[in-house]
Each structure stands twice: as C-alpha cells, then as structure tokens.
CSV table of C-alpha atoms and ligand atoms in Angstrom, one decimal:
chain,number,residue,atom,x,y,z
A,227,MET,CA,22.4,7.3,-26.8
A,228,GLU,CA,21.9,5.5,-23.5
A,229,ILE,CA,23.6,6.6,-20.4
A,230,ASP,CA,25.6,3.3,-19.9
A,231,ARG,CA,26.9,3.6,-23.5
A,232,ALA,CA,27.8,7.3,-22.9
A,233,VAL,CA,29.8,6.4,-19.8
A,234,GLN,CA,31.7,3.6,-21.7
A,235,ILE,CA,32.5,5.9,-24.6
A,236,ALA,CA,33.6,8.7,-22.3
A,237,LYS,CA,36.0,6.2,-20.5
A,238,GLU,CA,37.5,5.2,-23.9
A,239,ALA,CA,37.9,8.9,-24.9
A,240,VAL,CA,39.5,9.8,-21.6
A,241,LYS,CA,42.1,7.0,-22.2
A,242,GLY,CA,42.8,8.8,-25.5
A,243,GLY,CA,43.6,12.0,-23.7
A,244,ILE,CA,40.5,14.2,-23.8
A,245,ASP,CA,40.2,16.8,-21.0
A,246,TRP,CA,36.5,17.7,-20.9
A,247,ILE,CA,33.4,15.6,-21.3
A,248,GLU,CA,30.4,17.3,-23.0
A,249,ILE,CA,27.0,15.9,-22.3
A,250,GLY,CA,25.1,16.5,-25.5
A,251,THR,CA,21.5,17.9,-25.7
A,252,PRO,CA,20.0,14.6,-27.0
A,253,LEU,CA,21.3,12.7,-24.0
A,254,ILE,CA,20.1,15.3,-21.6
A,255,LYS,CA,16.7,15.3,-23.2
A,256,SER,CA,16.6,11.5,-23.0
A,257,GLU,CA,17.9,11.1,-19.4
A,258,GLY,CA,17.4,14.5,-17.8
A,259,MET,CA,19.7,15.7,-15.0
A,260,ASP,CA,20.6,12.0,-14.3
A,261,ALA,CA,22.9,12.1,-17.3
A,262,ILE,CA,24.9,14.9,-15.6
A,263,ARG,CA,24.8,13.1,-12.2
A,264,THR,CA,26.0,9.8,-13.7
A,265,LEU,CA,28.9,11.4,-15.7
A,266,ARG,CA,29.9,13.4,-12.7
A,267,LYS,CA,30.0,10.3,-10.5
A,268,ASN,CA,32.1,8.4,-13.0
A,269,PHE,CA,34.5,11.2,-13.8
A,270,PRO,CA,35.0,13.2,-10.6
A,271,GLU,CA,38.2,14.8,-11.9
A,272,HIS,CA,37.1,15.9,-15.3
A,273,THR,CA,35.4,19.1,-16.4
A,274,ILE,CA,31.8,18.3,-17.3
A,275,VAL,CA,30.0,20.5,-19.9
A,276,ALA,CA,26.2,20.3,-19.9
A,277,ASP,CA,24.9,21.2,-23.3
A,278,MET,CA,21.5,22.4,-21.9
A,279,LYS,CA,20.9,24.8,-24.8
A,280,ILE,CA,19.0,27.1,-22.4
A,281,ALA,CA,16.6,29.4,-24.2
A,282,ASP,CA,14.6,30.7,-21.2
A,283,THR,CA,14.5,30.5,-17.4
A,284,GLY,CA,18.3,30.9,-17.4
A,285,SER,CA,18.7,30.9,-13.7
A,286,LEU,CA,16.6,27.9,-13.0
A,287,GLU,CA,18.2,25.7,-15.7
A,288,VAL,CA,21.8,26.7,-14.7
A,289,GLU,CA,21.0,25.8,-11.1
A,290,MET,CA,19.6,22.4,-12.1
A,291,ALA,CA,22.7,21.6,-14.2
A,292,ALA,CA,25.1,23.0,-11.6
A,293,LYS,CA,23.5,21.0,-8.7
A,294,ALA,CA,23.7,17.8,-10.8
A,295,GLY,CA,27.4,18.3,-11.2
A,296,ALA,CA,28.1,20.3,-14.3
A,297,ASP,CA,31.2,22.6,-14.3
A,298,ILE,CA,30.1,24.5,-17.5
A,299,VAL,CA,26.5,25.1,-18.6
A,300,MET,CA,25.5,26.0,-22.1
A,301,VAL,CA,23.0,28.8,-22.9
A,302,MET,CA,21.8,29.7,-26.4
A,303,ALA,CA,23.4,32.9,-27.7
A,304,THR,CA,20.0,33.7,-29.3
A,305,ALA,CA,18.3,33.8,-25.8
A,306,ASP,CA,17.2,37.2,-24.7
A,307,ASP,CA,19.7,39.3,-22.8
A,308,SER,CA,17.5,38.9,-19.7
A,309,THR,CA,17.9,35.1,-19.8
A,310,ILE,CA,21.7,35.4,-20.4
A,311,LYS,CA,22.1,37.8,-17.5
A,312,ASP,CA,20.1,35.7,-15.1
A,313,ALA,CA,21.9,32.6,-16.2
A,314,LEU,CA,25.2,34.4,-15.5
A,315,LEU,CA,24.1,35.3,-12.0
A,316,ALA,CA,23.1,31.7,-11.3
A,317,ALA,CA,26.4,30.5,-12.7
A,318,GLN,CA,28.3,32.8,-10.4
A,319,LYS,CA,26.2,31.8,-7.4
A,320,TYR,CA,26.7,28.0,-8.0
A,321,GLY,CA,30.4,28.3,-9.0
A,322,VAL,CA,30.1,27.2,-12.6
A,323,ARG,CA,31.0,28.8,-15.9
A,324,LEU,CA,28.5,29.9,-18.6
A,325,MET,CA,29.1,29.0,-22.2
A,326,ALA,CA,27.0,30.7,-24.9
A,327,ASP,CA,26.3,28.7,-28.0
A,328,LEU,CA,26.3,30.8,-31.3
A,329,ILE,CA,24.3,28.0,-33.1
A,330,SER,CA,21.9,29.6,-35.7
A,331,THR,CA,22.7,33.1,-34.5
A,332,PRO,CA,21.9,35.5,-37.4
A,333,LYS,CA,24.9,37.9,-36.8
A,334,PRO,CA,27.3,35.7,-34.9
A,335,VAL,CA,30.3,38.1,-34.6
A,336,GLN,CA,28.1,41.0,-33.4
A,337,ARG,CA,26.3,38.7,-30.9
A,338,ALA,CA,29.6,37.3,-29.7
A,339,VAL,CA,30.8,40.9,-28.9
A,340,GLU,CA,27.6,41.6,-27.0
A,341,LEU,CA,27.8,38.4,-25.0
A,342,ASP,CA,31.4,39.2,-24.2
A,343,ARG,CA,30.3,42.6,-22.8
A,344,ILE,CA,27.6,40.9,-20.8
A,345,GLY,CA,30.3,38.7,-19.3
A,346,VAL,CA,29.8,35.2,-20.4
A,347,ASP,CA,32.8,33.0,-19.7
A,348,ILE,CA,33.0,31.1,-23.0
A,349,ILE,CA,31.7,31.7,-26.5
A,350,ASN,CA,31.0,28.6,-28.5
A,351,ILE,CA,31.2,29.0,-32.2
A,352,HIS,CA,29.0,26.1,-33.3
A,353,MET,CA,27.5,24.7,-36.5
A,354,GLY,CA,24.8,22.2,-35.6
A,355,ILE,CA,24.8,18.7,-37.1
A,356,ASP,CA,22.0,19.5,-39.6
A,357,GLN,CA,23.9,22.7,-40.7
A,358,GLN,CA,27.1,20.7,-41.2
A,359,MET,CA,25.3,18.4,-43.6
A,360,THR,CA,24.8,21.5,-45.9
A,361,GLY,CA,28.5,22.3,-45.9
A,362,LYS,CA,28.6,24.9,-43.1
A,363,THR,CA,31.7,24.9,-40.9
A,364,PRO,CA,32.4,27.0,-37.7
A,365,VAL,CA,36.1,27.3,-38.5
A,366,ASP,CA,35.9,30.3,-40.7
A,367,LEU,CA,34.4,32.4,-37.9
A,368,VAL,CA,37.0,31.6,-35.3
A,369,PHE,CA,39.7,34.2,-36.0
A,370,GLU,CA,37.2,37.1,-36.2
A,371,VAL,CA,35.3,36.2,-33.1
A,372,ALA,CA,38.5,35.5,-31.2
A,373,SER,CA,40.1,38.8,-32.1
A,374,LYS,CA,37.1,40.8,-31.1
A,375,THR,CA,36.3,39.2,-27.7
A,376,ARG,CA,38.1,38.5,-24.4
A,377,ALA,CA,36.1,35.4,-23.4
A,378,ASP,CA,37.5,32.0,-24.0
A,379,ILE,CA,36.6,30.6,-27.4
A,380,ALA,CA,35.2,27.2,-28.0
A,381,VAL,CA,34.5,25.7,-31.4
A,382,ALA,CA,32.2,22.8,-32.3
A,383,GLY,CA,30.5,21.3,-35.3
A,384,GLY,CA,31.8,18.3,-37.2
A,385,LEU,CA,35.5,18.9,-36.2
A,386,ASP,CA,38.1,16.4,-37.3
A,387,GLU,CA,41.9,16.4,-36.9
A,388,GLN,CA,42.3,19.0,-39.7
A,389,THR,CA,39.6,21.4,-38.7
A,390,ALA,CA,40.4,21.1,-34.9
A,391,ALA,CA,44.0,22.1,-35.7
A,392,ARG,CA,42.8,25.0,-37.9
A,393,SER,CA,40.5,26.2,-35.1
A,394,VAL,CA,43.4,26.2,-32.6
A,395,GLU,CA,45.6,28.1,-35.0
A,396,ALA,CA,42.8,30.6,-35.5
A,397,GLY,CA,42.5,31.3,-31.8
A,398,ALA,CA,40.3,28.6,-30.2
A,399,ASP,CA,40.9,27.7,-26.6
A,400,ILE,CA,38.5,24.8,-26.5
A,401,VAL,CA,37.8,22.3,-29.2
A,402,ILE,CA,34.6,20.2,-28.9
A,403,VAL,CA,34.5,17.0,-31.0
A,404,GLY,CA,31.4,14.8,-31.2
A,405,GLY,CA,30.8,12.4,-34.0
A,406,ASN,CA,34.4,12.0,-35.1
A,407,ILE,CA,35.2,10.6,-31.6
A,408,ILE,CA,32.0,9.0,-30.2
A,409,ARG,CA,30.9,7.2,-33.4
A,410,SER,CA,34.4,5.8,-34.1
A,411,ASP,CA,34.9,2.0,-33.8
A,412,ASN,CA,38.1,2.9,-31.8
A,413,VAL,CA,37.2,5.9,-29.6
A,414,THR,CA,40.5,5.9,-27.8
A,415,GLU,CA,42.5,6.1,-31.0
A,416,ALA,CA,40.2,8.7,-32.5
A,417,SER,CA,40.6,10.8,-29.3
A,418,LYS,CA,44.4,10.4,-29.5
A,419,LYS,CA,44.4,11.7,-33.0
A,420,ILE,CA,42.4,14.8,-32.1
A,421,ARG,CA,44.6,15.3,-29.1
A,422,ARG,CA,47.8,15.2,-31.2
A,423,SER,CA,46.5,17.6,-33.8
A,424,VAL,CA,45.2,20.1,-31.1
A,425,ASP,CA,48.6,19.9,-29.4
A,426,ASN,CA,50.5,20.3,-32.6
A,427,PRO,CA,48.2,22.3,-34.9
A,428,GLN,CA,51.0,23.5,-37.2
A,429,LEU,CA,51.6,19.8,-38.3
A,430,LYS,CA,48.1,19.6,-39.8
A,431,GLN,CA,48.0,21.3,-43.2
A,432,ALA,CA,44.3,21.6,-43.9
A,433,LYS,CA,43.3,21.9,-47.6
A,434,THR,CA,39.9,23.0,-48.6
A,435,PRO,CA,38.5,20.1,-50.6
A,436,ASP,CA,36.8,20.6,-54.0
A,437,MET,CA,33.0,19.9,-53.5
A,438,ASP,CA,32.7,17.3,-56.3
A,439,GLU,CA,35.8,15.5,-55.1
A,440,GLU,CA,34.5,15.5,-51.6
A,441,ILE,CA,31.1,14.1,-52.7
A,442,HIS,CA,32.8,11.4,-54.7
A,443,LYS,CA,35.1,10.4,-51.9
A,444,LEU,CA,32.3,10.2,-49.3
A,445,PHE,CA,30.0,8.1,-51.6
A,446,MET,CA,33.0,5.8,-52.4
A,447,GLU,CA,33.6,5.3,-48.6
A,448,THR,CA,29.9,4.6,-47.7
A,449,SER,CA,27.6,1.8,-48.8
A,450,THR,CA,24.2,2.0,-50.6
A,451,PRO,CA,22.5,0.9,-47.3
A,452,ASN,CA,24.2,3.9,-45.5
A,453,ILE,CA,23.0,6.2,-48.3
A,454,SER,CA,19.4,4.8,-48.2
A,455,ASP,CA,19.3,5.2,-44.4
A,456,ALA,CA,20.5,8.8,-44.8
A,457,MET,CA,17.7,9.4,-47.3
A,458,HIS,CA,15.1,8.0,-44.9
A,459,ARG,CA,14.8,4.8,-47.0
A,460,GLN,CA,14.3,6.6,-50.3
A,461,GLY,CA,16.4,6.4,-53.5
A,462,ALA,CA,16.9,2.6,-53.9
A,463,MET,CA,16.2,1.3,-57.4
A,464,LYS,CA,13.9,-1.8,-57.6
A,465,ASN,CA,15.0,-5.1,-59.2
A,466,ILE,CA,18.3,-3.8,-60.4
A,467,LYS,CA,21.2,-6.2,-59.6
A,468,PRO,CA,25.0,-6.1,-59.9
A,469,MET,CA,26.3,-8.2,-62.7
A,470,LEU,CA,29.7,-8.4,-61.0
A,471,ASN,CA,30.8,-9.3,-57.4
A,472,ASP,CA,32.7,-6.9,-55.2
A,473,THR,CA,31.6,-4.0,-57.3
A,474,LYS,CA,31.5,-0.3,-56.4
A,475,MET,CA,30.4,2.6,-58.7
A,476,VAL,CA,29.9,6.3,-58.0
A,477,GLY,CA,29.3,9.1,-60.5
A,478,PRO,CA,26.9,11.6,-61.9
A,479,ALA,CA,24.2,10.3,-64.3
A,480,ILE,CA,24.0,10.6,-68.0
A,481,THR,CA,20.5,9.3,-68.8
A,482,VAL,CA,19.2,7.4,-71.8
A,483,GLN,CA,15.5,6.8,-72.7
A,484,THR,CA,15.2,3.9,-75.1
A,485,PHE,CA,12.8,1.3,-76.2
A,486,GLU,CA,12.5,-2.5,-76.4
A,487,GLY,CA,14.8,-3.9,-79.1
A,488,ASP,CA,16.6,-0.6,-79.8
A,489,TRP,CA,20.2,-0.1,-78.7
A,490,ALA,CA,21.1,3.0,-80.7
A,491,LYS,CA,20.8,5.6,-78.0
A,492,THR,CA,22.5,3.5,-75.4
A,493,VAL,CA,25.6,3.2,-77.5
A,494,GLU,CA,25.5,6.9,-78.6
A,495,ALA,CA,25.5,7.8,-74.9
A,496,ILE,CA,29.0,6.4,-74.6
A,497,ASP,CA,30.4,9.1,-76.9
A,498,GLU,CA,28.5,11.8,-75.1
A,499,ALA,CA,29.4,10.8,-71.5
A,500,LYS,CA,32.2,12.5,-69.6
A,501,GLU,CA,34.9,10.6,-67.8
A,502,GLY,CA,33.5,9.5,-64.4
A,503,ASP,CA,29.8,9.5,-65.5
A,504,VAL,CA,27.4,6.7,-64.9
A,505,ILE,CA,25.2,5.8,-67.9
A,506,VAL,CA,21.6,5.2,-66.7
A,507,ILE,CA,19.3,3.5,-69.2
A,508,TYR,CA,15.6,3.0,-69.2
A,509,ASN,CA,14.8,0.2,-71.6
A,510,ALA,CA,11.9,-1.7,-70.0
A,511,SER,CA,12.5,-5.1,-71.6
A,512,PRO,CA,13.8,-7.9,-69.5
A,513,HIS,CA,14.1,-10.1,-72.7
A,514,ILE,CA,16.1,-8.1,-75.3
A,515,ALA,CA,19.4,-6.6,-74.2
A,516,PRO,CA,20.3,-3.0,-75.3
A,517,TRP,CA,23.8,-3.5,-73.8
A,518,GLY,CA,26.6,-6.1,-74.1
A,519,GLY,CA,30.4,-6.7,-74.0
A,520,LEU,CA,31.4,-4.4,-76.8
A,521,ALA,CA,29.6,-1.4,-75.3
A,522,THR,CA,31.1,-2.2,-71.9
A,523,LEU,CA,34.7,-2.2,-73.3
A,524,SER,CA,34.0,1.0,-75.2
A,525,SER,CA,32.8,2.6,-71.9
A,526,LEU,CA,35.8,1.4,-70.0
A,527,ASN,CA,38.1,3.0,-72.6
A,528,ARG,CA,36.1,6.3,-72.2
A,529,GLY,CA,36.6,6.3,-68.4
A,530,ILE,CA,32.9,5.8,-67.7
A,531,ALA,CA,32.3,4.8,-64.1
A,532,GLY,CA,29.6,2.3,-64.7
A,533,ILE,CA,26.2,1.4,-66.3
A,534,VAL,CA,22.7,0.9,-64.9
A,535,ILE,CA,20.0,-0.5,-67.0
A,536,ASP,CA,16.4,-0.9,-66.2
A,537,GLY,CA,16.4,-3.8,-68.7
A,538,ALA,CA,18.6,-6.7,-69.8
A,539,VAL,CA,22.3,-7.1,-70.6
A,540,ARG,CA,24.1,-9.9,-72.5
A,541,ASP,CA,27.7,-11.1,-72.9
A,542,ILE,CA,27.9,-11.5,-69.1
A,543,GLU,CA,31.2,-13.4,-69.2
A,544,GLU,CA,32.9,-10.6,-71.2
A,545,ILE,CA,31.4,-7.9,-68.9
A,546,ARG,CA,32.9,-9.8,-65.9
A,547,LYS,CA,36.3,-10.0,-67.6
A,548,ILE,CA,36.2,-6.3,-68.4
A,549,GLY,CA,35.4,-5.6,-64.8
A,550,LEU,CA,33.4,-2.3,-65.3
A,551,PRO,CA,30.5,-2.1,-62.9
A,552,VAL,CA,27.2,-3.0,-64.8
A,553,PHE,CA,23.8,-3.3,-63.1
A,554,ALA,CA,20.7,-4.6,-64.8
A,555,THR,CA,17.4,-6.4,-64.2
A,556,SER,CA,18.4,-9.6,-66.1
A,557,ASN,CA,20.9,-11.2,-68.5
A,558,VAL,CA,19.8,-12.8,-71.8
A,559,PRO,CA,21.4,-14.0,-75.0
A,560,ASN,CA,19.7,-11.8,-77.6
A,561,ALA,CA,20.1,-8.1,-78.5
A,562,GLY,CA,18.0,-5.8,-80.5
A,563,ASP,CA,19.0,-3.5,-83.4
A,564,PRO,CA,20.0,0.1,-83.7
A,565,LYS,CA,16.8,1.9,-84.6
A,566,GLY,CA,17.4,5.4,-83.2
A,567,PHE,CA,14.4,6.0,-81.0
A,568,GLY,CA,14.7,7.6,-77.6
A,569,GLU,CA,16.8,10.4,-76.2
A,570,VAL,CA,20.1,11.0,-74.3
A,571,ASN,CA,19.9,13.2,-71.2
A,572,ALA,CA,16.1,13.2,-70.7
A,573,LEU,CA,14.4,12.8,-67.3
A,574,ILE,CA,13.9,9.0,-67.0
A,575,ASN,CA,12.5,6.5,-64.6
A,576,CYS,CA,14.9,3.7,-63.8
A,577,GLY,CA,14.1,1.0,-61.3
A,578,GLY,CA,11.1,3.0,-60.1
A,579,GLN,CA,13.2,6.1,-59.3
A,580,LYS,CA,13.3,9.4,-61.3
A,581,VAL,CA,16.7,10.1,-62.6
A,582,LYS,CA,17.8,13.4,-64.2
A,583,PRO,CA,21.2,14.1,-65.7
A,584,GLY,CA,23.8,15.0,-63.0
A,585,ASP,CA,22.0,13.1,-60.2
A,586,TYR,CA,24.5,10.9,-58.2
A,587,ILE,CA,24.3,7.2,-58.9
A,588,ILE,CA,25.9,4.8,-56.4
A,589,GLY,CA,26.1,1.1,-56.9
A,590,ASP,CA,27.6,-1.8,-54.9
A,591,ASP,CA,26.8,-5.4,-54.1
A,592,ASN,CA,23.5,-4.4,-52.5
A,593,GLY,CA,22.1,-2.6,-55.6
A,594,VAL,CA,21.8,1.0,-56.8
A,595,VAL,CA,20.7,4.2,-55.2
A,596,VAL,CA,20.0,7.6,-56.8
A,597,VAL,CA,20.7,10.9,-55.0
A,598,PRO,CA,19.3,14.1,-56.5
A,599,ALA,CA,22.2,16.4,-57.6
A,600,GLU,CA,21.0,19.3,-55.4
A,601,ARG,CA,21.2,17.1,-52.2
A,602,ALA,CA,24.3,15.2,-53.1
A,603,TYR,CA,26.7,16.9,-50.6
A,604,GLU,CA,24.2,16.8,-47.7
A,605,ILE,CA,23.3,13.1,-48.3
A,606,ALA,CA,27.0,12.1,-48.7
A,607,ARG,CA,27.7,13.8,-45.3
A,608,ARG,CA,24.7,12.2,-43.6
A,609,ALA,CA,25.6,8.7,-45.1
A,610,LYS,CA,29.0,9.1,-43.5
A,611,GLU,CA,27.4,9.8,-40.2
A,612,VAL,CA,25.2,6.7,-40.6
A,613,GLN,CA,28.4,4.7,-41.3
A,614,LYS,CA,30.2,6.1,-38.3
A,615,THR,CA,27.3,5.2,-36.0
A,616,GLU,CA,27.2,1.7,-37.4
A,617,GLU,CA,31.0,1.3,-36.9
A,618,ARG,CA,30.5,1.9,-33.2
A,619,LEU,CA,27.5,-0.5,-33.0
A,620,PHE,CA,29.6,-3.2,-34.8
A,621,ASP,CA,32.3,-2.7,-32.2
A,622,GLU,CA,29.9,-3.1,-29.3
A,623,ILE,CA,28.3,-6.2,-30.9
A,624,ARG,CA,31.8,-7.7,-31.3
A,625,ARG,CA,32.3,-7.2,-27.6
A,626,GLY,CA,29.3,-9.5,-27.0
A,627,ARG,CA,26.0,-7.5,-26.6
A,628,THR,CA,23.0,-8.0,-28.9
A,629,LEU,CA,21.8,-5.3,-31.2
A,630,SER,CA,18.5,-4.9,-29.3
A,631,GLU,CA,20.3,-4.6,-26.0
A,632,ILE,CA,22.6,-1.9,-27.3
A,633,ILE,CA,19.9,0.3,-28.8
A,634,LYS,CA,17.4,-0.5,-26.1
A,635,LEU,CA,14.9,-1.4,-28.8
A,636,LYS,CA,11.9,-1.9,-26.6
A,637,LYS,CA,12.3,1.5,-24.9
A,638,TRP,CA,12.4,3.3,-28.3
A,639,GLU,CA,9.5,1.6,-29.9
A,640,LYS,CA,6.6,4.0,-30.6
A,641,GLN,CA,4.5,4.3,-27.5
A,642,LYS,CA,0.7,4.0,-27.8
B,728,LIG,O1,26.2,20.3,-29.6
B,728,LIG,C1,26.1,19.4,-30.4
B,728,LIG,C2,24.8,19.1,-31.2
B,728,LIG,O2,24.1,20.3,-31.3
B,728,LIG,C3,23.9,18.1,-30.5
B,728,LIG,O3,23.7,18.4,-29.2
B,728,LIG,C4,27.3,18.5,-30.6
B,728,LIG,O4,27.8,18.0,-29.4
B,728,LIG,C5,28.4,19.3,-31.2
B,728,LIG,O5,28.0,19.7,-32.5
B,728,LIG,C6,29.7,18.4,-31.4
B,728,LIG,O6,29.4,17.3,-32.2
B,728,LIG,P1,29.9,17.1,-33.7
B,728,LIG,O7,29.3,18.2,-34.5
B,728,LIG,O8,29.4,15.7,-34.1
B,728,LIG,O9,31.4,17.1,-33.7
C-alpha cells in the first residue's frame, strides 16, 4: 500500500467512526518512519498505532516511532525480556504507550501474564494474516488473557462485525480491524458496521460456522480468477470451457477415468455421487461425447453441483435448458457406447491438473480451477482476501485513476 492511498483510506474510515489508526508493518517497511509522520500530520487528533513489530533494539525503535508521531508502539511479545524492558523505558521517556503483540507466541496466556508483570500497557492478542488463512482466530483467547491480566487488551486478526463483537464481550478494550475495512469498496460503511457492532456487541449473535459450509460459501462468493491468484496462478484447467453462460459451480470432486467412445463409467458415477458433488471426467476425446442431455438431467435430479469433462459433450441445447453447469473441451453430435472400461474415484488428470476425489472444483464463466482438499479452507480464505483487495481497486479506478497509477507499477517492478 502506498502512503497516499493509506491516507485516503484512513480518511474514509475516520468518517465511519474509527478512533485509532494503525499503521501496519508492510506500510512501515515500504515507507519507513515517513509513514508515521504523514499519518500524524493528516490526523493530528487521532491515536496513531505504529505496528513496528520490534524484535530487538527496543529502545531505539520506540524512540524512532515516538519521534515520528506515534502514540502507541508495537513490540513483539516473543522479544527477549531485555528488549521489552528497554522498549518500556523508552516509551515512558517519550510519552507513548507500549503494546506487545502475541503473534506466534508459543504459550500466549503465560507470556501475556509475564508481559503484564513487566508493565506493558496493552497486550495485543493477534493472529497474523497467514495464520488466519489456516482457520486460526484470536477470539478464543480473549477471555482467558483478559481475566488474568490488568493491561488493556487489544485483539487483531481477521476480525469482522461478528468476531469484533465477540471480542468485546469476552473482555477486549481495543479492536483492531484491517482487511475487513481497508479492502472494502466502501471503507466508510465498513467502518460504521464495525463501530456499531463494537458499541452494541450483544446484538451480534456469532455462530461458529461449519467448515465445509464456510468453504462452500467462500468459493461461491469468489471467482475462479480470485482463486487462481490465491494459488499463485496454479490450479486452472486448460482448454475446458463453460457450456452455459452466467454459470457458477462449487463442490467436491467425484472423479471418473474413462476412455474414448465409452460412456459407462461417466453415467455410473451419477449414482455414486453425493448431493453437491462435481463429477470430473477424463475422457481424452474431443470427438466422441461421453456425456449428453440425459446424463445431465439425471445429475440434476440427484442434486449434483456440476460436471467437468476433459473431452466432449453433446445435446448442448438440452444441457442449456436443464441449466446444470457443464464444462467441456468441445461439443459434438456423436456419442460412444457403454463398454465399462475405466474407474470411478481414481486419481485423474483433467485439463492438465491432477484431481483426486474430494478436491474442490470451482467453475464459472472464466473456466474451472481445482483446489486440493487439504488446502481448501486456506485457499478459500485467501481468495476472499484477493477479492476484497480488488473491490477496493475497482472503487479507486471508478474514481478516475488508472490501475498502474494506483499500484505504482513501475516502482514495484523487479529491480536489476
Ligand atoms: O498486524 C497486522 C498484520 O500482521 C500485518 O502487519 C494487521 O494489521 C492485523 O492483523 C489486522 O489486520 P486484519 O487481520 O486484516 O484484520
């Protein structure tokens, strides 16, 4: 994030009622202490938190941040006690408060108690962005840490309206929200929502979502380009196109290995599939269809989420009328016969991607991506982050700037 964008986003968030502005570590690494100076200058009345993530030379780095205009400076809870104590002395000397970040602390409750005894002002219960993608949340620790310490308690790490409210109910004094505000396409509205839930935490009934439901919901909300970006451009199937427009399909794979001119196993898979599954077929012939209208209707009746074929389909008009998402390499008039070769639920290769039963298959008008089952939650969360970042970029482009201006493309190209 560039400093001018950070200032603009902070202005929109302030309009929505936020009290404090946290300058994140990536911005500080990119812009140095100027990030703090600029935010201080633009927001003379607001509390400025500098997420310095201090690991050593506590006194020196607190002094740097304090002189640049920070009110609160962040030290790593995992730093040595000598660093924490020296940072604390500098904080007292320069009239700022010291916040200790419990990110990646092996025994967070025990360390919080120790930091409290040392005298840090605020303890930040924090799950980092990468940890959040694996399903970790800071909220479950709040009550225990808050009840065993006297310091103020901050909470950070993927908080939204629900989890911010739960944190306050569990004893948090400060709620730090990053992505769910700064990546929104309406930062002011997103800030207002968080403000409302923090001020009235009892109104937000947080339910713990079922993991599979959550994965399905996140993949339904995101696009295959979002998912491909989240996987560092991996996972996209080659040459496989949607046979319908405005199509969206999400589900775990049931796989079919079959051969040119043989449609027996593809049709048997319909009976073996569970509701919500996606049938993924390797057939390898662009000329003889192992799938058509009758199989599509049969799948619709069984509640199957969609079909992906590395091969051809026929009866395209019927498939369109039925409306079940079908993806294939081509459409042709002729089918094969049921011969019975091949296998259901084998490891297959489809569109150049390995697919095993249970892997998540997501299809839309852009094509199809496969996400390994063991990474489904993490990738779904990362795809959502990609989408949020893009929403904000879309908003800034709508306001009249070009994409390369916004992302300062030249500055971030690889330097020789
Ligand atoms: O501290 C943060 C992170 O480690 C990068 O510096 C974030 O500011 C903090 O996690 C809040 O952001 P979200 O997790 O996106 O709410």
